[in-house]
CSV table of C-alpha atoms and ligand atoms in Angstrom, one decimal:
chain,number,residue,atom,x,y,z
A,1,UNK,CA,17.9,24.8,8.4
A,2,UNK,CA,20.8,25.4,6.1
A,3,UNK,CA,23.2,25.3,9.0
A,4,UNK,CA,21.8,22.1,10.0
A,5,UNK,CA,22.4,20.6,6.6
A,6,UNK,CA,25.9,22.0,6.5
A,7,UNK,CA,26.7,20.4,9.8
A,8,UNK,CA,25.2,17.2,8.8
A,9,UNK,CA,27.5,17.1,6.0
A,10,UNK,CA,30.5,17.8,8.3
A,11,UNK,CA,29.2,14.8,10.3
A,12,UNK,CA,28.0,16.7,13.3
A,13,UNK,CA,26.2,14.1,15.5
A,14,UNK,CA,23.7,16.7,17.0
A,15,UNK,CA,22.8,18.0,13.6
A,16,UNK,CA,22.3,14.5,12.2
A,17,UNK,CA,20.1,13.5,15.3
A,18,UNK,CA,18.1,16.6,14.9
A,19,UNK,CA,17.4,16.3,11.2
A,20,UNK,CA,16.3,12.7,11.7
A,21,UNK,CA,14.0,14.0,14.4
A,22,UNK,CA,12.7,16.7,12.1
A,23,UNK,CA,12.0,14.0,9.4
A,24,UNK,CA,10.3,11.8,12.0
A,25,UNK,CA,8.1,14.6,13.3
A,26,UNK,CA,7.3,15.8,9.9
A,27,UNK,CA,8.4,19.4,10.5
A,28,UNK,CA,7.6,21.5,7.6
A,29,UNK,CA,10.9,23.1,7.0
A,30,UNK,CA,12.5,19.6,6.7
A,31,UNK,CA,11.7,19.6,2.9
A,32,UNK,CA,14.0,22.5,2.3
A,33,UNK,CA,16.7,20.7,4.3
A,34,UNK,CA,16.2,17.5,2.3
A,35,UNK,CA,16.6,19.4,-1.0
A,36,UNK,CA,19.9,20.9,0.2
A,37,UNK,CA,21.1,17.5,1.5
A,38,UNK,CA,20.4,15.4,-1.8
A,39,UNK,CA,23.5,16.5,-3.6
A,40,UNK,CA,25.5,15.0,-0.7
A,41,UNK,CA,23.8,11.6,-1.1
A,42,UNK,CA,24.3,8.5,-3.1
A,43,UNK,CA,27.5,7.2,-1.7
A,44,UNK,CA,26.7,4.8,1.0
A,45,UNK,CA,25.8,1.2,0.6
A,46,UNK,CA,22.4,0.4,2.2
A,47,UNK,CA,21.5,-2.9,3.8
A,48,UNK,CA,18.0,-3.8,4.6
A,49,UNK,CA,17.5,-6.5,7.4
A,50,UNK,CA,14.2,-7.9,8.1
A,51,UNK,CA,12.4,-11.0,9.5
A,52,UNK,CA,9.9,-12.0,12.1
A,53,UNK,CA,10.1,-10.7,15.7
A,54,UNK,CA,12.9,-12.2,17.8
A,55,UNK,CA,14.9,-14.0,15.0
A,56,UNK,CA,18.1,-12.2,16.0
A,57,UNK,CA,17.9,-9.3,13.6
A,58,UNK,CA,19.5,-6.8,16.0
A,59,UNK,CA,22.1,-9.2,17.2
A,60,UNK,CA,23.1,-9.9,13.6
A,61,UNK,CA,23.3,-6.3,12.9
A,62,UNK,CA,25.4,-5.6,15.9
A,63,UNK,CA,27.8,-8.3,14.7
A,64,UNK,CA,27.9,-6.8,11.2
A,65,UNK,CA,28.7,-3.5,12.6
A,66,UNK,CA,31.8,-5.0,14.4
A,67,UNK,CA,32.9,-6.8,11.4
A,68,UNK,CA,32.5,-3.6,9.3
A,69,UNK,CA,34.5,-1.5,11.7
A,70,UNK,CA,37.3,-4.0,11.7
A,71,UNK,CA,37.5,-3.5,8.0
A,72,UNK,CA,37.5,0.3,8.8
A,73,UNK,CA,34.2,1.1,7.3
A,74,UNK,CA,31.8,3.6,9.0
A,75,UNK,CA,28.2,2.5,9.7
A,76,UNK,CA,24.8,4.0,10.3
A,77,UNK,CA,22.0,1.9,11.7
A,78,UNK,CA,18.3,2.7,11.6
A,79,UNK,CA,16.4,0.3,13.8
A,80,UNK,CA,12.7,0.5,13.3
A,81,UNK,CA,10.3,-0.9,15.8
A,82,UNK,CA,6.5,-1.0,15.9
A,83,UNK,CA,4.4,1.8,17.3
A,84,UNK,CA,1.7,0.7,19.8
A,85,UNK,CA,-1.6,1.0,17.8
A,86,UNK,CA,-3.3,1.6,21.3
A,87,UNK,CA,-1.3,4.5,22.6
A,88,UNK,CA,0.8,5.8,19.7
A,89,UNK,CA,3.8,5.2,21.9
A,90,UNK,CA,6.6,2.7,21.3
A,91,UNK,CA,9.4,0.9,23.1
A,92,UNK,CA,12.5,1.0,20.9
A,93,UNK,CA,14.6,-1.9,22.1
A,94,UNK,CA,17.0,-2.8,19.3
A,95,UNK,CA,19.6,-0.6,20.7
A,96,UNK,CA,20.1,-2.9,23.6
A,97,UNK,CA,22.0,-5.3,21.3
A,98,UNK,CA,24.1,-2.6,19.8
A,99,UNK,CA,24.9,-0.5,22.6
A,100,UNK,CA,28.4,-1.6,22.8
A,101,UNK,CA,29.0,0.5,19.8
A,102,UNK,CA,27.8,3.7,21.4
A,103,UNK,CA,31.1,5.3,21.9
A,104,UNK,CA,32.5,4.5,18.7
A,105,UNK,CA,32.5,7.7,16.6
A,106,UNK,CA,32.4,5.6,13.4
A,107,UNK,CA,29.0,4.3,14.2
A,108,UNK,CA,25.7,6.2,14.5
A,109,UNK,CA,22.6,4.4,15.8
A,110,UNK,CA,19.1,5.7,15.6
A,111,UNK,CA,15.8,4.0,16.7
A,112,UNK,CA,12.7,4.9,14.9
A,113,UNK,CA,9.0,4.0,15.5
A,114,UNK,CA,6.7,3.1,12.7
A,115,UNK,CA,4.2,5.6,14.0
A,116,UNK,CA,1.7,7.3,11.6
A,117,UNK,CA,4.5,9.0,9.6
A,118,UNK,CA,2.9,11.3,7.1
A,119,UNK,CA,3.6,9.8,3.8
A,120,UNK,CA,4.4,6.5,5.5
A,121,UNK,CA,7.2,4.8,7.1
A,122,UNK,CA,8.9,4.2,3.7
A,123,UNK,CA,9.3,7.9,2.9
A,124,UNK,CA,10.7,8.8,6.5
A,125,UNK,CA,13.2,5.9,6.3
A,126,UNK,CA,14.4,7.0,2.9
A,127,UNK,CA,15.0,10.3,4.1
A,128,UNK,CA,16.8,9.2,7.3
A,129,UNK,CA,19.1,7.0,5.1
A,130,UNK,CA,19.9,10.1,3.1
A,131,UNK,CA,20.9,11.9,6.2
A,132,UNK,CA,23.3,9.1,7.2
A,133,UNK,CA,24.5,8.9,3.7
A,134,UNK,CA,25.2,12.6,3.6
A,135,UNK,CA,27.1,12.3,7.0
A,136,UNK,CA,29.4,10.2,5.2
A,137,UNK,CA,28.6,6.6,6.5
A,138,UNK,CA,30.1,4.0,4.3
A,139,UNK,CA,27.2,1.4,5.1
A,140,UNK,CA,23.9,2.0,6.3
A,141,UNK,CA,21.8,-0.8,7.9
A,142,UNK,CA,18.2,-0.7,8.3
A,143,UNK,CA,16.4,-3.2,10.5
A,144,UNK,CA,12.6,-3.6,10.4
A,145,UNK,CA,10.3,-6.3,11.7
A,146,UNK,CA,9.1,-8.0,8.6
A,147,UNK,CA,5.4,-8.1,9.5
A,148,UNK,CA,3.5,-5.5,7.2
A,149,UNK,CA,3.9,-4.4,3.8
A,150,UNK,CA,5.2,-1.1,5.0
A,151,UNK,CA,8.1,-2.8,6.7
A,152,UNK,CA,8.8,-4.8,3.6
A,153,UNK,CA,8.7,-1.6,1.4
A,154,UNK,CA,11.2,-0.1,3.7
A,155,UNK,CA,13.8,-2.7,3.0
A,156,UNK,CA,13.2,-2.3,-0.7
A,157,UNK,CA,15.0,0.9,-0.5
A,158,UNK,CA,18.1,-1.1,0.4
A,159,UNK,CA,20.8,-2.1,-2.1
A,160,UNK,CA,20.8,-5.6,-0.5
A,161,UNK,CA,18.0,-7.0,1.4
A,162,UNK,CA,18.8,-9.7,4.0
A,163,UNK,CA,15.8,-11.8,5.3
A,164,UNK,CA,16.6,-13.5,8.7
A,165,UNK,CA,14.5,-16.7,9.6
A,166,UNK,CA,15.1,-19.3,12.3
A,167,UNK,CA,14.8,-23.0,12.4
A,168,UNK,CA,11.4,-24.6,12.8
A,169,UNK,CA,9.4,-21.8,11.3
A,170,UNK,CA,7.4,-24.1,8.8
A,171,UNK,CA,4.4,-21.9,8.7
A,172,UNK,CA,6.3,-18.6,8.8
A,173,UNK,CA,8.3,-19.7,5.7
A,174,UNK,CA,4.9,-19.9,3.9
A,175,UNK,CA,4.3,-16.4,5.0
A,176,UNK,CA,7.6,-15.4,3.7
A,177,UNK,CA,6.8,-16.9,0.5
A,178,UNK,CA,3.7,-14.8,0.2
A,179,UNK,CA,5.3,-11.5,0.6
A,180,UNK,CA,9.0,-11.4,1.4
A,181,UNK,CA,10.6,-14.0,-0.7
A,182,UNK,CA,10.6,-11.7,-3.6
A,183,UNK,CA,12.5,-8.9,-1.9
A,184,UNK,CA,15.2,-11.1,-0.3
A,185,UNK,CA,18.6,-11.0,-1.7
A,186,UNK,CA,20.3,-13.0,0.9
A,187,UNK,CA,18.6,-15.5,3.5
A,188,UNK,CA,20.1,-16.0,6.7
A,189,UNK,CA,19.0,-19.0,9.0
A,190,UNK,CA,19.9,-17.6,12.3
A,191,UNK,CA,19.9,-19.5,15.7
A,192,UNK,CA,21.3,-22.3,13.6
A,193,UNK,CA,22.5,-23.9,17.0
A,194,UNK,CA,18.9,-24.9,17.4
A,195,UNK,CA,17.4,-28.0,15.9
A,196,UNK,CA,15.9,-28.1,12.4
A,197,UNK,CA,18.1,-25.8,10.5
A,198,UNK,CA,18.7,-28.4,7.8
A,199,UNK,CA,15.0,-28.8,7.3
A,200,UNK,CA,14.6,-25.0,7.1
A,201,UNK,CA,17.5,-24.7,4.7
A,202,UNK,CA,16.0,-27.4,2.4
A,203,UNK,CA,12.6,-25.7,2.6
A,204,UNK,CA,14.1,-22.5,1.6
A,205,UNK,CA,16.2,-23.8,-1.1
A,206,UNK,CA,13.2,-25.5,-2.6
A,207,UNK,CA,11.3,-22.2,-2.7
A,208,UNK,CA,14.1,-20.2,-4.2
A,209,UNK,CA,14.6,-23.0,-6.8
A,210,UNK,CA,11.0,-22.6,-7.9
A,211,UNK,CA,12.2,-19.4,-9.4
A,212,UNK,CA,14.8,-21.2,-11.5
A,213,UNK,CA,13.9,-19.5,-14.7
A,214,UNK,CA,14.8,-16.1,-13.4
A,215,UNK,CA,18.3,-17.1,-12.4
A,216,UNK,CA,19.0,-18.8,-15.8
A,217,UNK,CA,18.2,-15.5,-17.4
A,218,UNK,CA,21.1,-14.1,-15.4
A,219,UNK,CA,19.1,-13.0,-12.3
A,220,UNK,CA,20.5,-13.0,-8.8
A,221,UNK,CA,20.0,-16.2,-7.0
A,222,UNK,CA,19.6,-15.6,-3.4
A,223,UNK,CA,22.2,-17.5,-1.4
A,224,UNK,CA,21.2,-19.0,2.0
A,225,UNK,CA,23.6,-18.7,5.1
A,226,UNK,CA,23.3,-20.5,8.4
A,227,UNK,CA,24.3,-18.3,11.2
A,228,UNK,CA,24.5,-18.0,15.0
A,229,UNK,CA,24.5,-14.3,15.5
A,230,UNK,CA,24.8,-14.4,19.1
A,231,UNK,CA,28.0,-16.5,18.9
A,232,UNK,CA,29.4,-14.4,16.0
A,233,UNK,CA,29.1,-17.3,13.6
A,234,UNK,CA,28.2,-16.9,10.0
A,235,UNK,CA,28.4,-13.3,10.2
A,236,UNK,CA,31.4,-13.0,8.0
A,237,UNK,CA,29.7,-15.2,5.4
A,238,UNK,CA,26.8,-13.0,5.4
A,239,UNK,CA,28.9,-10.0,4.7
A,240,UNK,CA,30.7,-11.9,2.1
A,241,UNK,CA,27.4,-12.7,0.1
A,242,UNK,CA,26.5,-9.0,0.6
A,243,UNK,CA,29.7,-8.0,-1.1
A,244,UNK,CA,28.9,-10.6,-3.9
A,245,UNK,CA,25.5,-9.0,-4.3
A,246,UNK,CA,27.2,-5.6,-4.5
A,247,UNK,CA,29.4,-6.8,-7.2
A,248,UNK,CA,26.3,-8.2,-9.1
A,249,UNK,CA,24.6,-4.9,-9.0
A,250,UNK,CA,27.8,-3.2,-9.9
A,251,UNK,CA,27.9,-5.4,-13.1
A,252,UNK,CA,24.4,-5.3,-13.9
A,253,UNK,CA,23.2,-1.8,-12.9
A,254,UNK,CA,26.2,0.2,-11.9
A,255,UNK,CA,25.8,-0.4,-8.3
A,256,UNK,CA,25.8,2.9,-6.3
A,257,UNK,CA,23.6,4.5,-9.0
A,258,UNK,CA,21.2,1.7,-8.1
A,259,UNK,CA,19.2,4.0,-5.7
A,260,UNK,CA,19.0,6.4,-8.7
A,261,UNK,CA,18.1,3.9,-11.3
A,262,UNK,CA,15.1,5.0,-13.4
A,263,UNK,CA,12.9,2.3,-11.8
A,264,UNK,CA,13.9,3.3,-8.3
A,265,UNK,CA,13.6,7.0,-8.9
A,266,UNK,CA,10.2,6.5,-10.5
A,267,UNK,CA,9.0,4.8,-7.3
A,268,UNK,CA,10.4,7.2,-5.1
A,269,UNK,CA,9.2,10.3,-6.9
A,270,UNK,CA,5.7,8.7,-7.3
A,271,UNK,CA,5.5,8.3,-3.6
A,272,UNK,CA,6.6,11.8,-2.9
A,273,UNK,CA,4.1,13.3,-5.5
A,274,UNK,CA,1.3,11.1,-4.0
A,275,UNK,CA,2.0,12.2,-0.5
A,276,UNK,CA,2.3,15.7,-1.5
A,277,UNK,CA,-1.0,15.7,-3.4
A,278,UNK,CA,-2.7,14.1,-0.5
A,279,UNK,CA,-1.3,16.5,2.1
A,280,UNK,CA,-2.1,19.5,0.1
A,281,UNK,CA,-5.6,18.5,-1.2
A,282,UNK,CA,-6.9,16.3,1.6
A,283,UNK,CA,-5.2,18.4,4.4
A,284,UNK,CA,-7.0,21.5,3.2
A,285,UNK,CA,-10.3,19.8,2.7
A,286,UNK,CA,-10.4,18.6,6.2
A,287,UNK,CA,-9.2,21.9,7.6
A,288,UNK,CA,-12.0,23.8,5.9
A,289,UNK,CA,-14.7,21.5,6.9
A,290,UNK,CA,-15.7,21.1,3.3
A,291,UNK,CA,-15.3,17.3,3.6
A,292,UNK,CA,-17.6,17.0,6.6
A,293,UNK,CA,-20.1,19.1,4.8
A,294,UNK,CA,-20.1,16.9,1.8
A,295,UNK,CA,-20.4,13.9,4.1
A,296,UNK,CA,-23.6,15.3,5.6
A,297,UNK,CA,-25.1,16.3,2.4
A,298,UNK,CA,-24.5,12.7,1.0
A,299,UNK,CA,-26.1,11.2,4.3
A,300,UNK,CA,-29.1,13.5,3.8
A,301,UNK,CA,-29.6,12.2,0.3
A,302,UNK,CA,-29.0,15.6,-1.2
A,303,UNK,CA,-25.9,14.6,-3.3
A,304,UNK,CA,-24.2,11.5,-4.7
A,305,UNK,CA,-20.7,10.9,-3.6
A,306,UNK,CA,-19.2,11.1,-7.2
A,307,UNK,CA,-20.4,14.6,-7.7
A,308,UNK,CA,-19.4,15.4,-4.1
A,309,UNK,CA,-15.8,14.2,-5.0
A,310,UNK,CA,-15.6,16.1,-8.1
A,311,UNK,CA,-16.6,19.3,-6.3
A,312,UNK,CA,-14.1,18.7,-3.6
A,313,UNK,CA,-11.2,17.9,-5.5
A,314,UNK,CA,-11.4,19.6,-9.0
A,315,UNK,CA,-11.2,23.4,-7.8
A,316,UNK,CA,-8.3,22.4,-5.6
A,317,UNK,CA,-6.1,20.8,-8.2
A,318,UNK,CA,-4.7,24.1,-9.2
A,319,UNK,CA,-2.1,24.5,-6.5
A,320,UNK,CA,0.5,27.0,-7.1
B,1,UNK,CA,3.3,17.3,7.5
B,2,UNK,CA,1.8,17.6,11.1
B,3,UNK,CA,5.0,19.1,12.4
B,4,UNK,CA,4.0,18.0,16.0
B,5,UNK,CA,7.1,17.0,18.1
B,6,UNK,CA,6.7,13.8,20.0
B,7,UNK,CA,8.5,13.4,23.3
B,8,UNK,CA,11.1,10.7,23.2
B,9,UNK,CA,12.5,9.3,26.5
B,10,UNK,CA,15.5,7.1,27.0
B,11,UNK,CA,15.3,4.7,29.8
B,12,UNK,CA,18.8,3.6,30.9
B,13,UNK,CA,20.3,1.4,33.6
B,14,UNK,CA,23.7,2.6,34.7
B,15,UNK,CA,25.8,0.6,37.1
B,16,UNK,CA,26.4,-3.0,37.7
B,17,UNK,CA,23.2,-4.4,39.2
B,18,UNK,CA,21.6,-7.0,36.9
B,19,UNK,CA,18.0,-6.5,37.4
B,20,UNK,CA,16.0,-4.4,34.7
B,21,UNK,CA,12.5,-5.4,35.7
B,22,UNK,CA,11.7,-2.0,37.1
B,23,UNK,CA,13.2,-0.3,34.2
B,24,UNK,CA,11.1,-2.3,31.8
B,25,UNK,CA,7.9,-1.7,33.7
B,26,UNK,CA,8.6,2.1,33.5
B,27,UNK,CA,9.4,1.9,29.9
B,28,UNK,CA,6.1,0.1,29.2
B,29,UNK,CA,4.2,2.7,31.2
B,30,UNK,CA,5.7,5.5,29.2
B,31,UNK,CA,4.8,3.7,25.9
B,32,UNK,CA,1.2,3.3,27.1
B,33,UNK,CA,1.1,7.0,27.8
B,34,UNK,CA,2.0,7.6,24.1
B,35,UNK,CA,5.8,8.2,24.5
B,36,UNK,CA,8.5,6.8,22.5
B,37,UNK,CA,10.9,5.0,24.7
B,38,UNK,CA,14.4,4.0,23.7
B,39,UNK,CA,15.7,1.4,26.0
B,40,UNK,CA,19.4,0.8,26.3
B,41,UNK,CA,19.7,-2.2,28.5
B,42,UNK,CA,21.8,-2.9,31.5
B,43,UNK,CA,25.2,-1.9,32.7
B,44,UNK,CA,25.5,1.2,30.9
B,45,UNK,CA,28.3,3.8,31.7
B,46,UNK,CA,27.2,7.4,31.9
B,47,UNK,CA,29.3,8.0,28.8
B,48,UNK,CA,27.5,5.4,26.8
B,49,UNK,CA,24.1,6.7,28.0
B,50,UNK,CA,24.9,10.3,27.0
B,51,UNK,CA,26.1,9.5,23.7
B,52,UNK,CA,23.1,7.2,22.9
B,53,UNK,CA,20.8,10.1,24.0
B,54,UNK,CA,22.3,12.5,21.8
B,55,UNK,CA,22.2,10.2,18.9
B,56,UNK,CA,18.5,9.4,19.5
B,57,UNK,CA,17.6,13.1,20.1
B,58,UNK,CA,15.6,12.2,23.4
B,59,UNK,CA,14.0,14.9,25.4
B,60,UNK,CA,14.4,13.2,28.7
B,61,UNK,CA,16.5,10.4,30.3
B,62,UNK,CA,15.2,8.2,33.1
B,63,UNK,CA,18.0,6.6,35.1
B,64,UNK,CA,17.4,3.5,37.1
B,65,UNK,CA,19.6,2.4,39.8
B,66,UNK,CA,19.3,-0.3,42.4
B,67,UNK,CA,23.0,-0.9,43.3
B,68,UNK,CA,23.8,2.3,45.3
B,69,UNK,CA,26.2,3.9,42.9
B,70,UNK,CA,23.6,6.7,42.0
B,71,UNK,CA,25.5,9.4,43.9
B,72,UNK,CA,28.2,9.0,41.2
B,73,UNK,CA,26.4,7.6,38.1
B,74,UNK,CA,23.5,10.2,38.1
B,75,UNK,CA,25.4,13.6,38.6
B,76,UNK,CA,28.1,12.3,36.2
B,77,UNK,CA,25.5,11.7,33.5
B,78,UNK,CA,24.2,15.5,34.0
B,79,UNK,CA,27.8,16.7,33.9
B,80,UNK,CA,28.5,15.0,30.7
B,81,UNK,CA,25.3,16.3,29.1
B,82,UNK,CA,26.6,19.7,30.0
B,83,UNK,CA,30.0,19.0,28.4
B,84,UNK,CA,28.2,18.0,25.2
B,85,UNK,CA,25.9,21.0,25.2
B,86,UNK,CA,22.9,18.8,25.7
B,87,UNK,CA,21.8,19.8,29.1
B,88,UNK,CA,18.4,20.8,27.8
B,89,UNK,CA,17.8,17.0,28.0
B,90,UNK,CA,15.8,16.4,31.3
B,91,UNK,CA,17.3,13.8,33.6
B,92,UNK,CA,15.4,12.1,36.4
B,93,UNK,CA,16.1,9.0,38.4
B,94,UNK,CA,14.5,6.2,40.1
B,95,UNK,CA,15.4,3.1,42.0
B,96,UNK,CA,16.5,2.3,45.7
B,97,UNK,CA,17.6,5.7,46.7
B,98,UNK,CA,17.8,6.8,50.3
B,99,UNK,CA,16.0,9.9,51.2
B,100,UNK,CA,19.1,11.6,52.5
B,101,UNK,CA,20.6,11.4,49.0
B,102,UNK,CA,17.9,13.1,47.2
B,103,UNK,CA,18.7,16.8,48.0
B,104,UNK,CA,22.4,16.3,46.7
B,105,UNK,CA,21.1,14.6,43.6
B,106,UNK,CA,18.7,17.3,42.9
B,107,UNK,CA,21.4,20.0,43.5
B,108,UNK,CA,23.5,18.2,40.9
B,109,UNK,CA,20.8,18.7,38.3
B,110,UNK,CA,18.7,15.5,38.6
B,111,UNK,CA,15.3,16.9,38.2
B,112,UNK,CA,13.3,14.4,40.0
B,113,UNK,CA,13.9,11.3,41.9
B,114,UNK,CA,11.3,8.6,42.3
B,115,UNK,CA,11.6,5.9,45.0
B,116,UNK,CA,10.1,2.5,45.0
B,117,UNK,CA,6.8,3.6,46.5
B,118,UNK,CA,5.9,6.0,43.8
B,119,UNK,CA,2.8,5.0,41.8
B,120,UNK,CA,3.5,4.6,38.1
B,121,UNK,CA,0.9,7.1,37.1
B,122,UNK,CA,2.6,9.7,39.1
B,123,UNK,CA,5.9,8.9,37.3
B,124,UNK,CA,4.2,9.0,34.0
B,125,UNK,CA,2.3,12.2,34.6
B,126,UNK,CA,5.5,13.8,35.8
B,127,UNK,CA,6.7,13.7,32.1
B,128,UNK,CA,3.6,15.6,30.8
B,129,UNK,CA,4.1,18.4,33.4
B,130,UNK,CA,7.8,18.7,33.2
B,131,UNK,CA,9.3,17.7,29.8
B,132,UNK,CA,9.1,19.6,26.7
B,133,UNK,CA,10.5,18.8,23.3
B,134,UNK,CA,14.0,20.1,23.1
B,135,UNK,CA,14.8,23.5,21.8
B,136,UNK,CA,15.6,24.2,18.1
B,137,UNK,CA,19.1,23.1,16.9
C,1,GTP,N1,20.3,-19.5,20.4
C,1,GTP,C1,20.6,-18.4,19.8
C,1,GTP,N2,19.8,-17.3,20.1
C,1,GTP,C2,20.1,-16.1,19.4
C,1,GTP,C3,20.9,-16.0,18.3
C,1,GTP,N3,21.0,-14.9,17.9
C,1,GTP,C4,20.1,-14.1,18.6
C,1,GTP,N4,19.8,-14.7,19.6
C,1,GTP,C5,18.8,-14.4,20.6
C,1,GTP,O1,17.6,-14.3,20.3
C,1,GTP,C6,17.0,-13.1,21.0
C,1,GTP,C7,16.4,-12.1,20.2
C,1,GTP,O2,17.4,-11.5,19.5
C,1,GTP,P1,17.3,-10.0,18.8
C,1,GTP,O3,18.6,-9.7,18.2
C,1,GTP,O4,16.9,-9.0,19.8
C,1,GTP,O5,16.1,-10.3,17.8
C,1,GTP,P2,15.4,-9.2,16.9
C,1,GTP,O6,15.1,-10.0,15.6
C,1,GTP,O7,16.2,-8.1,16.5
C,1,GTP,O8,14.1,-9.0,17.7
C,1,GTP,P3,13.1,-7.8,17.4
C,1,GTP,O9,13.6,-6.6,17.0
C,1,GTP,O10,12.3,-7.7,18.8
C,1,GTP,O11,12.2,-8.3,16.3
C,1,GTP,C8,17.9,-12.7,22.0
C,1,GTP,O12,17.8,-13.3,23.2
C,1,GTP,C9,19.3,-13.1,21.4
C,1,GTP,O13,20.4,-13.3,22.1
C,1,GTP,C10,21.6,-17.3,17.8
C,1,GTP,O14,22.4,-17.4,16.9
C,1,GTP,N5,21.2,-18.5,18.7
C,2,MG,MG1,15.6,-6.1,17.0
């Protein structure tokens, strides 16, 4: 495992690919690797891109990669697509739009499925970000479909979160309002070549303005950029806004340390601890059959669930 | 941590023909069988396919070709995998491939060739019987 980490830090593609696979597959040894990797992380700038299916996220990412490469920045991409709930399989198709960067050594692209990751998608993605960070990428772009809470949580690990919408998404804007608006640092109205982008712009602006008070207190007011990703229009403007947001973070929180800010660290550590406790306690309970036995006892009316819970959990809390 | 490796498959279309219906149908069949499928899209060079396969750490590459350049493109892909030390990735091919080409392709390291008549479930089942997660790093 330590060889693997060493080679990741040297930028070895196969090592990077394998470590992300180990994270994805939940190989137990990966924990040690991540420990060794951690001191090498914290340098990359992380961008999260999310939005409804088909709005042009991958196309935008592809263009952003080109622009960043022209500025001689190296880029890692994590493209997350949903796992089929029926088969557990997935078609990871984001790469189609980015494949022109395949031979560029300054770009590493990895597709990931949302599949039943132990500890959730957020955990795996954070770890995968760490790998790309440790390999020395300047920017890491994470694309997720903004449908579930999981996917929204993922982009929250980013320094800057970009929400992509398209014209004529009236109802969808309401949906955004319900969950995603709060996490958006930048809004992109993509496919602005289509009708209705002005209406979408004013709808969005209205929604953002509702939080007026927050901005008056020096908070970041999310800008809205119109883009036509497929025609490479508006992409540079998106990146300019990213840089502005970066400057804002630097000024208010000491930018790169942002992922290590107490608030962020608290969240991440809490997730880790929760997952580990679940894994240790619940994993063992189900393995030994004690859980099933308790279920039967409750069903037979011999026990109440509250006592059963205590009996199952309390003796197992003393884990070495 | 479950520690169970899942098979990842790359479906790629080398060459110049502009149809990927077949490739998409296969990709969907693999997905429905529970595999993770990375799809690369059309017009890929063997170099691009191999680089992507390494970055994606797939266990198998399924190449699809309709335009007749398979005699170059398929063996070239295997050759590049060897050069990169990644020849434990299984390569198979499908598409419009004349029977007389098949022995040469197999000799070049393409593990199996599926021609248009092959039922989907045979193609999918082949993975379960022939593809294992790649060896340790
Ligand atoms: N008209 C128009 N089409 C665009 C634009 N940007 C992207 N598209 C097209 O929109 C379609 C979807 O693009 P993707 O980049 O795959 O969208 P996505 O959001 O990544 O899709 P998922 O990952 O499947 O959710 C493609 O056919 C693109 O060519 C744009 O600015 N204008
Ligand atoms: Mg996409």
